[in-house]
Coordinates of C-alpha atoms and ligand atoms in Angstrom, one line a residue:
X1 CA -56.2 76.2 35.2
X2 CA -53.0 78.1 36.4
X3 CA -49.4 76.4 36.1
X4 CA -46.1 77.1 37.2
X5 CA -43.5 75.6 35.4
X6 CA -40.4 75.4 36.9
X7 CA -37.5 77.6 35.0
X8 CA -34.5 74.8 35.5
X9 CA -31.8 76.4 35.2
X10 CA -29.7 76.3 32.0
X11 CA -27.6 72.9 32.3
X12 CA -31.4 71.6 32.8
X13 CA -33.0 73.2 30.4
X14 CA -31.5 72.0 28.0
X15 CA -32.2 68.5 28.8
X16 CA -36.4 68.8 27.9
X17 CA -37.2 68.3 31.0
X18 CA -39.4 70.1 33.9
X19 CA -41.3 70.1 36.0
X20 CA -45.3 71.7 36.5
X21 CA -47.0 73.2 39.5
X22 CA -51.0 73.7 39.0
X23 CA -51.4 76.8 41.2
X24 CA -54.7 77.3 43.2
X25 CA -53.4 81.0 43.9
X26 CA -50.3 83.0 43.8
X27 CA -49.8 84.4 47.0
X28 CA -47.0 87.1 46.0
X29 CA -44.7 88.1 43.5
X30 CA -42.2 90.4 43.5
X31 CA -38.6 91.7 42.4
X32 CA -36.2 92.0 45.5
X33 CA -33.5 93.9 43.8
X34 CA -31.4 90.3 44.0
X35 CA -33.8 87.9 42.1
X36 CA -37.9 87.3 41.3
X37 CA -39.8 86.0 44.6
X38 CA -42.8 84.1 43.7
X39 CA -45.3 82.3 46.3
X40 CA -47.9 80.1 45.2
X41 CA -50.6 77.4 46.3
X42 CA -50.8 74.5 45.1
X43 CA -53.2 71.1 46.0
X44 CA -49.9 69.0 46.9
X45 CA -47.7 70.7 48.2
X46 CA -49.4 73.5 49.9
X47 CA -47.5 76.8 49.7
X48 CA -44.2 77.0 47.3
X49 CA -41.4 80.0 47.2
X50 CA -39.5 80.1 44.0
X51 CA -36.8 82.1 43.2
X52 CA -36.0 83.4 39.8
X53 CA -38.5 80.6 38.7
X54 CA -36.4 77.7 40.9
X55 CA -38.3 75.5 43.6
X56 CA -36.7 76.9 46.9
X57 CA -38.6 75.2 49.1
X58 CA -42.7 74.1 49.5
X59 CA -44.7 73.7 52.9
X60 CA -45.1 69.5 51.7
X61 CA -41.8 68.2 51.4
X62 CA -39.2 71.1 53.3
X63 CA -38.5 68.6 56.0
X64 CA -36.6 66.2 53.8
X65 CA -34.0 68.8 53.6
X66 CA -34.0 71.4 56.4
X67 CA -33.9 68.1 58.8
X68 CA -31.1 66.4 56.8
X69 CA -28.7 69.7 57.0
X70 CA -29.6 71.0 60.3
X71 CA -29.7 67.2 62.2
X72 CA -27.1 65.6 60.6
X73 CA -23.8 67.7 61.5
X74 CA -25.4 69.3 64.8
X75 CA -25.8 64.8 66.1
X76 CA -22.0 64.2 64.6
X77 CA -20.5 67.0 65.9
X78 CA -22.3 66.4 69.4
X79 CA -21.7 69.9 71.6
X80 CA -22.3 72.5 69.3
X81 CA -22.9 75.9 71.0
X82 CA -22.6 78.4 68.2
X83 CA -24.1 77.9 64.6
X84 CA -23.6 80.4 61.5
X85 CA -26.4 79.8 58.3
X86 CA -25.9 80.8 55.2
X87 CA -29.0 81.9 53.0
X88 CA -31.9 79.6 54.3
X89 CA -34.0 83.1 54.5
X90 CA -37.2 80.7 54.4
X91 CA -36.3 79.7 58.1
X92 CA -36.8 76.6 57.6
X93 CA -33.2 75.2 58.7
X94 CA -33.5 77.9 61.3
X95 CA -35.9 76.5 63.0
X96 CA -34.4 72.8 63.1
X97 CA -31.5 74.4 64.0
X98 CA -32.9 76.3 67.2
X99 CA -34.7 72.6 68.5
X100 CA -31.5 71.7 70.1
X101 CA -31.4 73.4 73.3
X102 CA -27.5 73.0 73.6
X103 CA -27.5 75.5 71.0
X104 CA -26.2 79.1 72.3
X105 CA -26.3 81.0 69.2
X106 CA -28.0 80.8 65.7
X107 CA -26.5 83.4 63.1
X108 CA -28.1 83.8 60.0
X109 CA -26.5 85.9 57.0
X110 CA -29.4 86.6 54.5
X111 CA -28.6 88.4 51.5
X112 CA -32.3 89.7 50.6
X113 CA -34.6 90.6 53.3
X114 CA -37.5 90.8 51.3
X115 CA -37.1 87.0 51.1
X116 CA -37.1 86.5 55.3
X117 CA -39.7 89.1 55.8
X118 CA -42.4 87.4 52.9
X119 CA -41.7 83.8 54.3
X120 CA -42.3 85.4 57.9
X121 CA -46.0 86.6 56.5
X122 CA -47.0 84.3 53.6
X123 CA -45.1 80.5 55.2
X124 CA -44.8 81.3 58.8
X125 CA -44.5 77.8 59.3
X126 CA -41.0 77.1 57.9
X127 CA -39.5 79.8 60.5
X128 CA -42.1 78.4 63.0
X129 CA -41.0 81.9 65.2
X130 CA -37.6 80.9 65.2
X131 CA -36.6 84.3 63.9
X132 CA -37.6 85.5 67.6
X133 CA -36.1 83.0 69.3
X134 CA -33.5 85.0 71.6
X135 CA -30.5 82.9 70.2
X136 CA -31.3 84.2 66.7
X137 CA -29.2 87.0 65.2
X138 CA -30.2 87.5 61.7
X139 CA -28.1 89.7 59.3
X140 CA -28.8 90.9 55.7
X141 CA -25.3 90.5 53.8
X142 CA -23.7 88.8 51.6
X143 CA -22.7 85.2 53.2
X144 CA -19.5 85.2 51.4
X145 CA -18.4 89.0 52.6
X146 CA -19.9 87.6 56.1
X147 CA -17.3 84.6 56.7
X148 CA -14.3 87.2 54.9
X149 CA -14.8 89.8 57.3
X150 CA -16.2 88.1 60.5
X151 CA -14.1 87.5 63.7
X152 CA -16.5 85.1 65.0
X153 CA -15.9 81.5 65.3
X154 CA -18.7 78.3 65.2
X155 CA -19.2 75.0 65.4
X156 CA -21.3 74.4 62.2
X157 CA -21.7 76.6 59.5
X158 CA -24.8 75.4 56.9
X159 CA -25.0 76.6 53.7
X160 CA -28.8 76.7 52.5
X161 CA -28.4 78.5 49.4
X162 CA -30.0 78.2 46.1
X163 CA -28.1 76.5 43.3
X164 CA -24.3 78.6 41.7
X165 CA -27.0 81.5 39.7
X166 CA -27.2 84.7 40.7
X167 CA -26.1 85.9 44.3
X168 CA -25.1 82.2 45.3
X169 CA -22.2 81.6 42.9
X170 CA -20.0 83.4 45.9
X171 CA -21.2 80.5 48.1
X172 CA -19.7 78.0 45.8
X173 CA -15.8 79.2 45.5
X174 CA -12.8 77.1 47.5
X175 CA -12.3 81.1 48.6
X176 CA -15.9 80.8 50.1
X177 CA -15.0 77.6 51.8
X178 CA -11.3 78.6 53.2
X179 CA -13.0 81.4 54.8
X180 CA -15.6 79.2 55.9
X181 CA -12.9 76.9 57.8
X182 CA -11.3 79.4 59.1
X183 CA -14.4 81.0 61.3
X184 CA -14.8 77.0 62.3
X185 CA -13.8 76.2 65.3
X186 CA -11.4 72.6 66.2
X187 CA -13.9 69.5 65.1
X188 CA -15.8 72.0 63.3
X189 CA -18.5 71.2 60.5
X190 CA -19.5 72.6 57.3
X191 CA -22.3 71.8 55.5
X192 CA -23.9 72.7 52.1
X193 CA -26.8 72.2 49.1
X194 CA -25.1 70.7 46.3
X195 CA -27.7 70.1 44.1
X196 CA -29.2 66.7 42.2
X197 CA -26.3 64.7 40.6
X198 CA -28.4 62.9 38.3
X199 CA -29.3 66.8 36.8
X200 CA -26.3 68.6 37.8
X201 CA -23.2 66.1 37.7
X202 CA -21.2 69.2 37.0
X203 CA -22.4 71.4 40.2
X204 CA -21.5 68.3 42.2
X205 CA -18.1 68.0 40.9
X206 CA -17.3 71.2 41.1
X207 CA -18.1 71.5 44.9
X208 CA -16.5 68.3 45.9
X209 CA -13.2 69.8 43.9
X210 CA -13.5 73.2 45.8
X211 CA -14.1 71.6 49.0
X212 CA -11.6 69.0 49.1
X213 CA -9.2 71.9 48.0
X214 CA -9.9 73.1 51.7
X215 CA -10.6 70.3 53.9
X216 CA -9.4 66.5 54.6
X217 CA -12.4 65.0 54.8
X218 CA -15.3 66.4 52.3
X219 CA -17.4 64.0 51.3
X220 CA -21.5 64.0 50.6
X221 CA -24.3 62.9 51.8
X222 CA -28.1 62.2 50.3
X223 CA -31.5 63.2 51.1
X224 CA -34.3 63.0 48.9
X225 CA -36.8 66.2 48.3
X226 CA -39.6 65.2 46.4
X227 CA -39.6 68.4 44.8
X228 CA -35.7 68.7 43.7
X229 CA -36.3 66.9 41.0
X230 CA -34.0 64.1 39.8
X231 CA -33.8 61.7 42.6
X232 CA -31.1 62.5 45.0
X233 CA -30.1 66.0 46.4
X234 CA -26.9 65.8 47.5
X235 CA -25.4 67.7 50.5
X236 CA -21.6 69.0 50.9
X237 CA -19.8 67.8 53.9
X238 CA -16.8 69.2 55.0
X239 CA -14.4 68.9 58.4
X240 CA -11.1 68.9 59.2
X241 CA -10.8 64.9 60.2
X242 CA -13.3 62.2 59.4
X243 CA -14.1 61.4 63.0
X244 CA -17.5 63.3 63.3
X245 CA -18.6 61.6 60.2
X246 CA -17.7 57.9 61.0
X247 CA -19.4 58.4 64.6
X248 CA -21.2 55.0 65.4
X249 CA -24.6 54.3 65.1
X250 CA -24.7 53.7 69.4
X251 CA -23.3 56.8 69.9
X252 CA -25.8 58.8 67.3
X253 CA -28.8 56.9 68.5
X254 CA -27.6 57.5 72.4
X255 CA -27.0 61.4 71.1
X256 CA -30.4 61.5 69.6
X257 CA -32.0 59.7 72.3
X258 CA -31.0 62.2 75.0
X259 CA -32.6 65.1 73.3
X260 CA -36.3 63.8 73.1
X261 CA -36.6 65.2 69.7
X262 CA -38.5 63.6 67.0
X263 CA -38.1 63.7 63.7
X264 CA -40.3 62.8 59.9
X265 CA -36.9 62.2 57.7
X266 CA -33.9 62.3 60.3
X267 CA -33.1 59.1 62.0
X268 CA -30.1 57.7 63.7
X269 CA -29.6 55.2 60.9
X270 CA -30.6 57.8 58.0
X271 CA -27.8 59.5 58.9
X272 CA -25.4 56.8 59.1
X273 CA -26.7 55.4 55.8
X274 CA -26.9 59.0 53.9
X275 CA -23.0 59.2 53.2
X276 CA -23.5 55.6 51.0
X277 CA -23.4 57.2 47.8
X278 CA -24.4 55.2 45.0
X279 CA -21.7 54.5 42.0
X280 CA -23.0 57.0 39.4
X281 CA -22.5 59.6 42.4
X282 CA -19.4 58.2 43.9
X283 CA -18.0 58.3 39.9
X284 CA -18.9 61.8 39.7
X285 CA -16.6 62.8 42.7
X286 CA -14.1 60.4 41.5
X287 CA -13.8 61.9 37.8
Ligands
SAM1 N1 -33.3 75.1 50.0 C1 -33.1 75.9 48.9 C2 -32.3 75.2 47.8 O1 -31.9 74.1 48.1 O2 -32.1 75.7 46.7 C3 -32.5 77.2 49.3 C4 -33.5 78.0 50.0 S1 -33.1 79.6 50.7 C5 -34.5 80.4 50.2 C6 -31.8 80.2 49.7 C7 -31.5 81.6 50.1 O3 -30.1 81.9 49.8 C8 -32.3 82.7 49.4 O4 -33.1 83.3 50.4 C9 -31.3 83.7 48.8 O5 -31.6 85.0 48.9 C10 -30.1 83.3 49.7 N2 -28.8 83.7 49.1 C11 -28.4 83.6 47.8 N3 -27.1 84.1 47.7 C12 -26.7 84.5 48.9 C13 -25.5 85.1 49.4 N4 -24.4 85.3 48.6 N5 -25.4 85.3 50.8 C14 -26.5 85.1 51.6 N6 -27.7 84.6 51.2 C15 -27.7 84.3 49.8

């Protein structure tokens, strides 16, 4: 029998602690130049992308997550038009993104190709064809040269990038995130993957410290991926005012209800309850 096990990275590792895919068949491997692509099948969760041996994201469990990021600041912000993703080369928050039909535009800023261009072939259904969608632009850069150099403006920028290793460490720095707020238009959102506080306290402090360096209001909120190990995932919220965040549960739910779309994780009150962060997370931002 054939196992993957899971290469956490080195504030995990440390801690004797993994976790082990058996793997029915490895669909592809490959170095992009940026990092070690692997697909592989699995009995529970169906097809799985790692990258430099972390989980990225497996057919089972994606919607936990790409719902959460895409639904959540797209319901509070309520007209966006124009939406700019960072990483999320799987597609997956593309896709959820691209459901709304208000939406006018969805950029995506990719850093590695090879990474949109295997998911397209091997996980077609994370992108689901939203890479053809007409209000898809996709780009191959890196997200943090993207938001320095861009003259365009949005109304929610998401973050999907892999933990700080690697390529993503530019899409953790408060540099990162002023440039961010400054291609946001007024009521603008930012959202981001912040990791699993119970594994990596540190990530999460560090973000909430470079966020809040930026914005008024940057907070979190929690979703739970089965296969982000260590309980809660928590996501980055950002926005100049607190307004979108404290919209009201009649208004989401009214918001929700006009689109017609349904949902397996996303829910008028999951959203409103996700930014209740427990005490050992709420300590962590405090610290
Ligand atoms: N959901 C996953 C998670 O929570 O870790 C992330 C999935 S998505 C595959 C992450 C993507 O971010 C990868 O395709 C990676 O190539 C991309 N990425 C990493 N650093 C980047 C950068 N600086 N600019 C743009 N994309 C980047």
């Amino acid at each position: 029998m054939n196992w993957f096990d899971e290469a956490l990275h080195d504030e995990w590792s440390g801690q004797g602690y993994t976790q082990r895919f058996e793997v029915t068949r490895t669909i592809c491997e490959v170095s992009t130049g940026h990092q070690k692509l692997v697909i592989f099948e699995t009995p529970r969760f169906g097809r799985v992308l790692a990258l430099d041996g972390v989980i990225q994201t497996t057919e089972a469990d994606e919607f936990c997550y790409h719902e959460m990021l895409a639904h959540v600041p797209i319901f509070a912000h309520g007209k966006v038009r124009d939406a700019l993703i960072v990483g999320g080369g799987d597609g997956g928050v593309l896709r959820e993104v691209l459901r709304h039909d208000g939406i006018g535009s969805a950029t995506l800023v990719e850093i590695d190709d090879t990474v949109i261009n295997v998911c397209r072939e091997h996980m077609p259904g994370l992108s689901d064809g939203a890479f053809d969608d007409p209000r898809c632009t996709t780009r191959i850069a890196d997200g943090a040269a993207f938001v320095r150099d861009t003259d365009r403006r949005f109304d929610v920028i998401i973050v999907d990038s892999p933990d700080p290793i690697g390529p993503a460490e530019a899409l953790f720095t408060p540099e990162f995130y002023a440039d961010c707020r400054r291609c946001l238009r007024e009521n603008g959102i930012l959202v981001t993957q912040s990791g699993v506080p119970f594994l990596q306290p540190e990530e999460l402090g560090s973000v909430h410290r470079s966020l809040g360096s930026v914005f008024s209001d940057a907070t979190f909120y929690l979703t739970v991926v089965p296969t982000y190990v260590g309980g809660y995932m928590t996501l980055g919220w950002a926005s100049d005012g607190s307004e979108p965040r404290e919209i009201e549960l009649e208004e989401l739910a009214e918001r929700v209800g006009r689109t017609g779309l349904s949902f397996k994780y996303y829910s008028p009150s999951i959203h409103r309850s996700a930014f209740a962060l427990p005490p050992f997370i709420a300590g962590i931002l405090e610290a």
